[in-house]
C-alpha positions as MATLAB code, in Angstrom:
seq = 'YLYKTYHNMKKLILLILLFSTFSQAQFYEITYETNVQTFYTEKGKKVLEDWADDPKEYELLLELNMNPPKEKFKFIYNNSVSKVFYQTKLKNEQVVKEIEVKKIPSNIVGDITSDYKNNQFSYEMDVYGKKYLVKDQLIQVDLKDTGNKKDIIGFEANEAVAKLGDIDIIIWYTKEIPFNFTPDIYYTTKGFVLELHYKTRSDESEVINSWQAIDKKKLSKEPKISIPNKGKIIKKDEVNKVWDEANERMNALYSQDD';
ca = [
       0.000    0.000    0.000;
       2.791    2.417    0.951;
       4.663    1.609   -2.284;
       1.496    2.144   -4.328;
       0.808    5.486   -2.612;
       4.410    6.637   -3.161;
       4.308    5.534   -6.816;
       1.033    7.400   -7.432;
       2.338   10.556   -5.720;
       5.497   10.387   -7.838;
       3.391   10.223  -11.017;
       1.241   13.126   -9.764;
       4.293   15.290   -9.048;
       5.665   14.506  -12.515;
       2.368   15.519  -14.120;
       2.287   18.769  -12.100;
       5.841   19.608  -13.156;
       5.026   18.825  -16.778;
       1.871   20.969  -16.671;
       3.797   23.792  -15.004;
       6.462   23.695  -17.736;
       3.918   23.970  -20.551;
       1.659   26.484  -18.786;
       4.638   28.830  -18.373;
       5.922   28.278  -21.896;
       6.698   31.374  -23.917;
       5.332   31.502  -27.433;
       7.135   33.122  -30.344;
       6.553   33.953  -33.956;
       9.741   32.787  -35.633;
      10.980   33.920  -39.015;
      12.841   31.309  -41.040;
      14.902   31.939  -44.136;
      14.920   29.076  -46.626;
      17.274   28.162  -49.436;
      17.151   25.374  -52.003;
      20.445   24.857  -53.830;
      20.789   22.546  -56.824;
      24.243   21.352  -57.869;
      24.201   19.571  -61.219;
      26.258   16.562  -62.223;
      27.739   16.459  -65.722;
      24.638   14.597  -66.875;
      22.408   17.220  -65.284;
      24.362   20.052  -66.843;
      23.910   18.467  -70.267;
      20.135   18.242  -69.748;
      20.004   21.882  -68.627;
      22.180   22.991  -71.521;
      19.898   21.244  -74.036;
      16.855   22.865  -72.443;
      18.281   26.420  -72.452;
      17.883   28.576  -75.565;
      21.494   29.763  -75.643;
      24.781   29.572  -73.647;
      24.020   32.810  -71.804;
      20.678   31.486  -70.556;
      22.324   28.191  -69.553;
      24.936   29.953  -67.419;
      22.246   32.117  -65.803;
      20.061   29.098  -65.001;
      23.041   27.219  -63.599;
      23.894   30.114  -61.266;
      20.288   30.771  -60.212;
      19.785   27.116  -59.292;
      23.037   26.940  -57.323;
      22.431   30.272  -55.560;
      18.724   31.139  -55.783;
      17.147   34.055  -53.882;
      16.351   33.109  -50.295;
      12.709   32.968  -49.238;
      11.072   33.716  -45.882;
       8.438   31.910  -43.836;
       6.674   32.806  -40.599;
       6.157   30.063  -38.024;
       3.730   30.140  -35.088;
       2.823   27.437  -32.585;
       0.787   26.658  -29.481;
       0.879   23.671  -27.113;
       0.078   21.061  -29.765;
      -0.111   22.637  -33.229;
       2.170   24.735  -35.427;
       1.716   26.570  -38.711;
       4.253   27.777  -41.254;
       3.269   30.234  -43.963;
       5.106   31.819  -46.860;
       5.921   35.520  -46.828;
       5.078   36.920  -50.257;
       7.671   39.338  -51.528;
       6.628   42.796  -52.710;
       7.719   43.138  -56.311;
       9.435   46.246  -57.588;
       7.657   46.963  -60.856;
      10.644   48.955  -62.092;
      12.867   45.865  -61.929;
      12.275   43.482  -64.805;
      14.137   40.153  -64.798;
      14.480   37.937  -67.845;
      14.519   34.832  -65.653;
      13.174   34.602  -62.108;
      13.708   31.554  -59.912;
      11.568   30.927  -56.831;
      12.513   27.838  -54.842;
      11.083   26.669  -51.530;
      11.876   23.462  -49.584;
      10.591   20.396  -51.402;
       8.306   19.247  -48.564;
       6.463   22.579  -48.448;
       3.706   23.131  -51.003;
       1.440   25.459  -49.045;
       0.769   26.945  -45.616;
       1.363   23.773  -43.636;
      -0.258   23.030  -40.285;
       1.297   20.327  -38.100;
      -0.752   18.503  -35.454;
       1.750   16.885  -33.086;
      -0.832   14.993  -31.018;
      -1.861   13.044  -34.114;
       1.597   13.212  -35.714;
       0.153   14.707  -38.910;
       0.707   17.668  -41.204;
      -1.918   19.027  -43.572;
      -2.651   21.807  -46.042;
      -5.424   22.751  -48.431;
      -4.748   22.788  -52.169;
      -6.780   24.269  -55.024;
      -6.329   22.557  -58.403;
      -8.240   24.534  -61.042;
     -11.128   25.087  -58.658;
     -11.191   21.591  -57.148;
     -10.348   21.477  -53.452;
      -7.966   18.937  -51.952;
      -6.754   18.368  -48.404;
      -3.225   16.998  -48.335;
      -2.762   15.058  -45.105;
       0.179   12.854  -44.162;
       2.467   11.769  -41.341;
       5.203   13.868  -39.781;
       8.529   12.052  -39.915;
      10.511   11.514  -36.716;
      14.253   11.536  -37.315;
      16.586    9.435  -35.159;
      19.435   11.881  -34.623;
      22.960   11.546  -33.286;
      24.417   14.571  -31.497;
      27.742   15.878  -32.782;
      28.578   17.898  -29.668;
      28.620   21.150  -31.654;
      26.701   24.097  -30.211;
      25.940   27.630  -31.384;
      23.599   30.525  -30.724;
      20.547   30.833  -32.988;
      18.278   33.868  -32.400;
      19.267   33.936  -28.724;
      18.822   30.216  -28.004;
      21.531   27.635  -27.414;
      21.297   25.148  -30.276;
      22.768   21.658  -30.538;
      23.795   20.021  -33.807;
      22.668   16.491  -34.622;
      22.834   14.395  -37.790;
      20.955   11.482  -39.318;
      20.476    9.499  -42.479;
      16.935    8.732  -43.595;
      17.174    6.332  -46.503;
      19.160    8.245  -49.126;
      18.567   11.596  -47.401;
      21.310   13.217  -45.299;
      19.866   15.387  -42.512;
      21.448   17.984  -40.230;
      19.333   19.567  -37.489;
      20.164   22.287  -34.982;
      17.669   22.071  -32.119;
      17.131   23.871  -28.828;
      15.740   22.633  -25.523;
      15.005   26.204  -24.420;
      11.638   26.071  -26.189;
       9.786   23.147  -24.531;
       8.251   21.663  -27.695;
       9.522   19.167  -30.274;
       8.275   21.203  -33.232;
       9.557   21.820  -36.753;
       8.864   24.140  -39.720;
       9.207   21.168  -42.115;
       7.903   17.581  -41.895;
      11.081   16.244  -40.234;
      11.088   16.540  -36.445;
      13.049   15.236  -33.483;
      12.132   14.364  -29.914;
      15.366   16.066  -28.867;
      13.937   19.578  -29.112;
      12.656   22.486  -31.191;
      14.128   22.733  -34.714;
      15.799   26.102  -35.393;
      17.921   25.052  -38.367;
      17.474   22.176  -40.781;
      19.320   20.932  -43.867;
      18.405   17.860  -45.909;
      20.261   16.669  -48.967;
      18.928   14.463  -51.749;
      20.826   13.050  -54.718;
      20.024   11.757  -58.198;
      22.143   10.984  -61.247;
      21.488   14.543  -62.479;
      21.844   16.668  -59.345;
      22.348   17.101  -55.628;
      19.714   19.255  -53.901;
      20.159   20.853  -50.467;
      17.014   22.175  -48.743;
      17.702   24.522  -45.837;
      15.773   26.276  -43.051;
      17.450   28.891  -40.852;
      15.731   30.759  -38.003;
      16.756   34.418  -38.340;
      14.381   36.305  -36.038;
      11.811   35.860  -33.286;
       8.967   37.933  -31.886;
       7.547   37.222  -28.440;
       3.779   36.732  -28.485;
       1.578   38.075  -25.698;
      -0.529   34.911  -25.562;
      -0.770   31.402  -26.966;
      -1.976   31.664  -30.590;
      -5.071   29.833  -31.808;
      -4.376   27.689  -34.870;
      -7.114   25.888  -36.774;
      -6.392   22.588  -38.515;
      -7.381   22.452  -42.229;
     -10.399   20.225  -42.914;
     -11.781   21.095  -46.347;
     -11.294   19.181  -49.566;
     -10.774   15.647  -50.820;
      -8.111   13.969  -48.670;
      -4.968   12.803  -50.472;
      -1.447   11.798  -49.394;
       1.643   13.886  -50.036;
       2.972   11.486  -52.671;
      -0.290   11.828  -54.629;
       0.087   15.591  -55.166;
       2.154   15.423  -58.358;
      -0.230   12.867  -59.876;
      -3.224   15.108  -59.134;
      -1.545   18.076  -60.822;
      -0.355   16.018  -63.804;
      -3.833   14.627  -64.440;
      -5.432   18.068  -64.043;
      -2.930   19.631  -66.464;
      -3.601   16.877  -69.005;
      -7.337   17.605  -68.819;
      -6.745   21.346  -69.246;
      -4.427   20.791  -72.225;
      -7.031   18.520  -73.826;
      -9.673   21.240  -73.424;
      -7.409   23.851  -75.014;
      -6.668   21.477  -77.874;
     -10.390   21.053  -78.562;
     -10.832   24.834  -78.669;
      -8.065   25.082  -81.289;
];
């Protein structure tokens, strides 16, 4: 009886401490800068060269894919849900570019909401007027700490690495924000992701997707975040097929009009 009472009190104290930690948690709006760099193999360069209209355009495309303009996302979170949304750039109408490259991390196709209780991410997608709800699983990464540390927007961050199939992953996480959240679909139980790099390879290129926290704004209260629920539910790996089929239908309609 005494052991049972002690064991129950121990569990109660643990729950109280856990509740206290989350109830006192500070919430931030974090700005991330993203970059997607593509480094072509000789085979990839040949494909790009054949696609370009002239040598000048080829060199410009090569440079823009290796060093594209960086993009920005805002990230907010509460006790169980986070949302990342793209910051649209204001265009200067006086500046006209012959070629413009916009590249965002490959896992991000919209304003993504992540539900950590159900281990899911989701976003709504409009395909020529038809509504879809993309819903899939967040991916937990089994990381190994390197021992490296650095400051990121005022938080102590730890470096850790992993390999997920053919994907090389580097994450800088902090324990100073008491949530295991991420701006992408890769997360870790070690802490809150402030910086993330994942590298994929093919016979034509090597692509490095990067997230870097560059700023934070303290919020006065826990934000309310609604989880998307409208549209036909599909998985992430079905997105390209949906777009391909929709584009084929649109091209067929245009062909009939001609």
